Short mmCIF file of C-alpha atoms in Angstrom, two decimals:
data_model
loop_
_atom_site.label_atom_id
_atom_site.label_comp_id
_atom_site.label_asym_id
_atom_site.label_seq_id
_atom_site.Cartn_x
_atom_site.Cartn_y
_atom_site.Cartn_z
CA MET A 783 68.92 110.48 88.73
CA ALA A 784 66.54 113.20 87.44
CA ASP A 785 69.29 115.69 86.30
CA GLY A 786 66.97 118.76 86.33
CA LYS A 787 65.27 118.02 89.64
CA GLU A 788 65.84 120.65 92.04
CA PHE A 789 65.09 120.78 95.87
CA THR A 790 65.10 123.50 98.45
CA TYR A 791 65.88 123.18 102.09
CA SER A 792 62.16 123.25 102.80
CA ASP A 793 61.65 120.05 100.49
CA ILE A 794 64.56 118.29 101.97
CA SER A 795 63.45 119.01 105.59
CA GLU A 796 60.25 116.95 105.06
CA HIS A 797 62.24 113.86 104.49
CA THR A 798 63.93 113.06 107.89
CA SER A 799 62.51 109.36 108.69
CA LYS A 800 64.29 106.03 108.42
CA ARG A 801 62.07 105.12 105.39
CA ASP A 802 62.09 108.54 103.89
CA LEU A 803 65.52 110.11 104.33
CA TYR A 804 67.06 113.03 102.24
CA LEU A 805 70.36 114.90 102.81
CA VAL A 806 72.53 117.23 101.10
CA VAL A 807 76.32 116.96 100.44
CA HIS A 808 78.06 119.62 98.43
CA ASP A 809 74.59 121.14 97.11
CA LYS A 810 73.62 117.76 95.78
CA VAL A 811 70.59 116.03 97.19
CA TYR A 812 70.50 112.26 98.05
CA ASN A 813 67.85 109.87 98.97
CA ALA A 814 69.62 107.81 101.59
CA SER A 815 66.35 105.84 102.55
CA SER A 816 67.60 102.63 100.81
CA PHE A 817 71.01 102.81 102.64
CA VAL A 818 70.16 103.51 106.09
CA ASP A 819 70.40 99.82 107.34
CA GLU A 820 73.53 99.37 105.34
CA HIS A 821 75.50 102.37 106.57
CA PRO A 822 78.60 100.96 108.40
CA GLY A 823 78.51 103.93 111.02
CA GLY A 824 74.85 102.97 112.06
CA GLU A 825 71.49 104.40 111.25
CA GLU A 826 71.73 107.19 113.93
CA VAL A 827 74.54 109.01 111.97
CA LEU A 828 72.25 109.33 108.95
CA LEU A 829 69.11 110.17 110.91
CA ASP A 830 71.12 112.94 112.80
CA VAL A 831 71.72 114.77 109.47
CA GLY A 832 68.50 113.83 107.61
CA GLY A 833 66.64 116.60 106.10
CA GLN A 834 69.61 118.89 106.21
CA ASP A 835 73.12 119.72 104.78
CA ALA A 836 75.46 116.78 105.68
CA THR A 837 78.55 118.08 103.95
CA GLU A 838 80.66 118.81 106.98
CA ALA A 839 79.58 115.59 108.62
CA PHE A 840 80.48 113.61 105.48
CA GLU A 841 83.81 115.22 105.09
CA ASP A 842 84.72 114.96 108.59
CA VAL A 843 84.59 111.39 108.45
CA GLY A 844 86.98 110.93 105.66
CA HIS A 845 84.75 108.67 103.48
CA SER A 846 86.37 106.19 101.12
CA ASP A 847 86.12 106.34 97.27
CA GLU A 848 83.79 103.31 97.52
CA ALA A 849 81.44 105.38 99.99
CA ARG A 850 81.53 108.28 97.51
CA GLU A 851 80.55 105.79 94.68
CA ILE A 852 77.60 104.64 96.81
CA LEU A 853 76.53 108.21 97.55
CA ASN A 854 76.52 109.01 93.82
CA GLY A 855 74.10 106.12 93.27
CA LEU A 856 71.74 107.65 95.76
CA LEU A 857 71.79 111.10 93.96
CA ILE A 858 68.29 112.49 93.17
CA GLY A 859 68.91 116.19 92.26
CA ASN A 860 70.45 119.46 93.13
CA LEU A 861 69.93 121.92 95.97
CA LYS A 862 68.14 125.16 94.87
CA ARG A 863 69.25 127.87 97.47
CA ALA A 864 66.56 130.15 98.44
CA PRO A 865 67.29 133.73 99.76
CA GLY A 866 68.33 133.43 103.37
CA ASP A 867 69.73 129.88 103.19
CA ALA A 868 73.19 129.52 104.72
CA ALA A 869 75.90 129.84 101.93
CA PRO A 870 78.01 126.60 101.43
CA LYS A 871 81.28 126.40 103.18
CA PRO A 872 84.41 127.09 101.04
CA SER A 873 86.03 123.89 99.90
CA THR A 874 89.91 123.60 99.98
CA SER A 875 89.86 121.31 97.06
CA THR A 876 91.68 122.49 93.95
CA THR A 877 88.75 121.52 91.40
CA PRO A 878 85.74 123.72 91.56
CA GLY A 879 82.80 121.61 93.00
CA ALA A 880 84.96 118.63 93.66
CA PRO A 881 84.71 117.07 97.19
CA LYS A 882 87.41 118.06 99.61
CA THR A 883 90.06 115.47 99.99
CA THR A 884 90.84 114.01 103.29
CA SER A 885 94.61 113.15 102.73
CA ASP A 886 95.57 115.17 105.93
CA SER A 887 93.29 113.29 108.21
CA ALA A 888 94.09 109.94 106.55
CA GLY A 889 97.75 110.70 107.05
CA LEU A 890 97.22 111.40 110.68
CA GLY A 891 95.23 108.14 111.10
CA ILE A 892 97.91 106.09 109.53
CA GLY A 893 100.71 107.70 111.72
CA VAL A 894 98.44 106.69 114.96
CA TYR A 895 98.11 103.09 113.71
CA ALA A 896 102.01 103.22 113.13
CA LEU A 897 102.45 104.62 116.62
CA ILE A 898 100.32 101.94 118.15
CA LEU A 899 102.09 99.11 116.13
CA VAL A 900 105.63 100.33 117.11
CA GLY A 901 104.41 100.80 120.76
CA GLY A 902 103.01 97.29 120.91
CA ALA A 903 106.10 95.70 119.38
CA ALA A 904 108.28 97.58 121.94
CA ALA A 905 106.12 96.32 124.83
CA PHE A 906 106.28 92.83 123.43
CA PHE A 907 109.94 92.91 123.23
CA ALA A 908 110.36 94.59 126.73
CA TYR A 909 108.29 91.90 128.11
CA GLN A 910 110.30 89.02 126.46
CA TYR A 911 113.50 90.67 127.68
CA LEU A 912 112.21 90.99 131.39
CA GLN A 913 111.04 87.31 131.10
CA SER A 914 114.33 86.01 129.81
CA SER A 915 116.17 88.01 132.42
CA SER A 916 113.91 86.76 135.23
CA ALA A 917 114.44 83.14 134.19
CA GLN A 918 118.26 83.50 134.11
CA GLY A 919 118.17 85.04 137.55
CA LYS A 920 116.35 81.96 138.88
CA SER A 921 118.83 79.43 137.27
#
């Protein structure tokens, strides 16, 4: 990465195509052009936020540590805010400048999967019970 390279929103907004795609996450500028075809969520997701601040979209999904490492590999510079640019949304993380953790949403996701698993098991056993009761009634 070019450590001192700074980009304005105006600079970034010129890079919105699949072959030339810049985006901002936590005031850092990333060139996502080489990753568009590999993005697990599909290219449309990246193209929708191309040329603009994608912090909220990135954090809302709850990306993994591996995704954050990939993002670090795409880093090309920092955002230089101009007068009139929207201020960054405050982060709820404890470390200044650190990405927001998504443990709350991850915990909810695990709970939903557990509920589905328990519900599926209950339905299976209920079905087995009804089948055995039906078979005993026919004998």
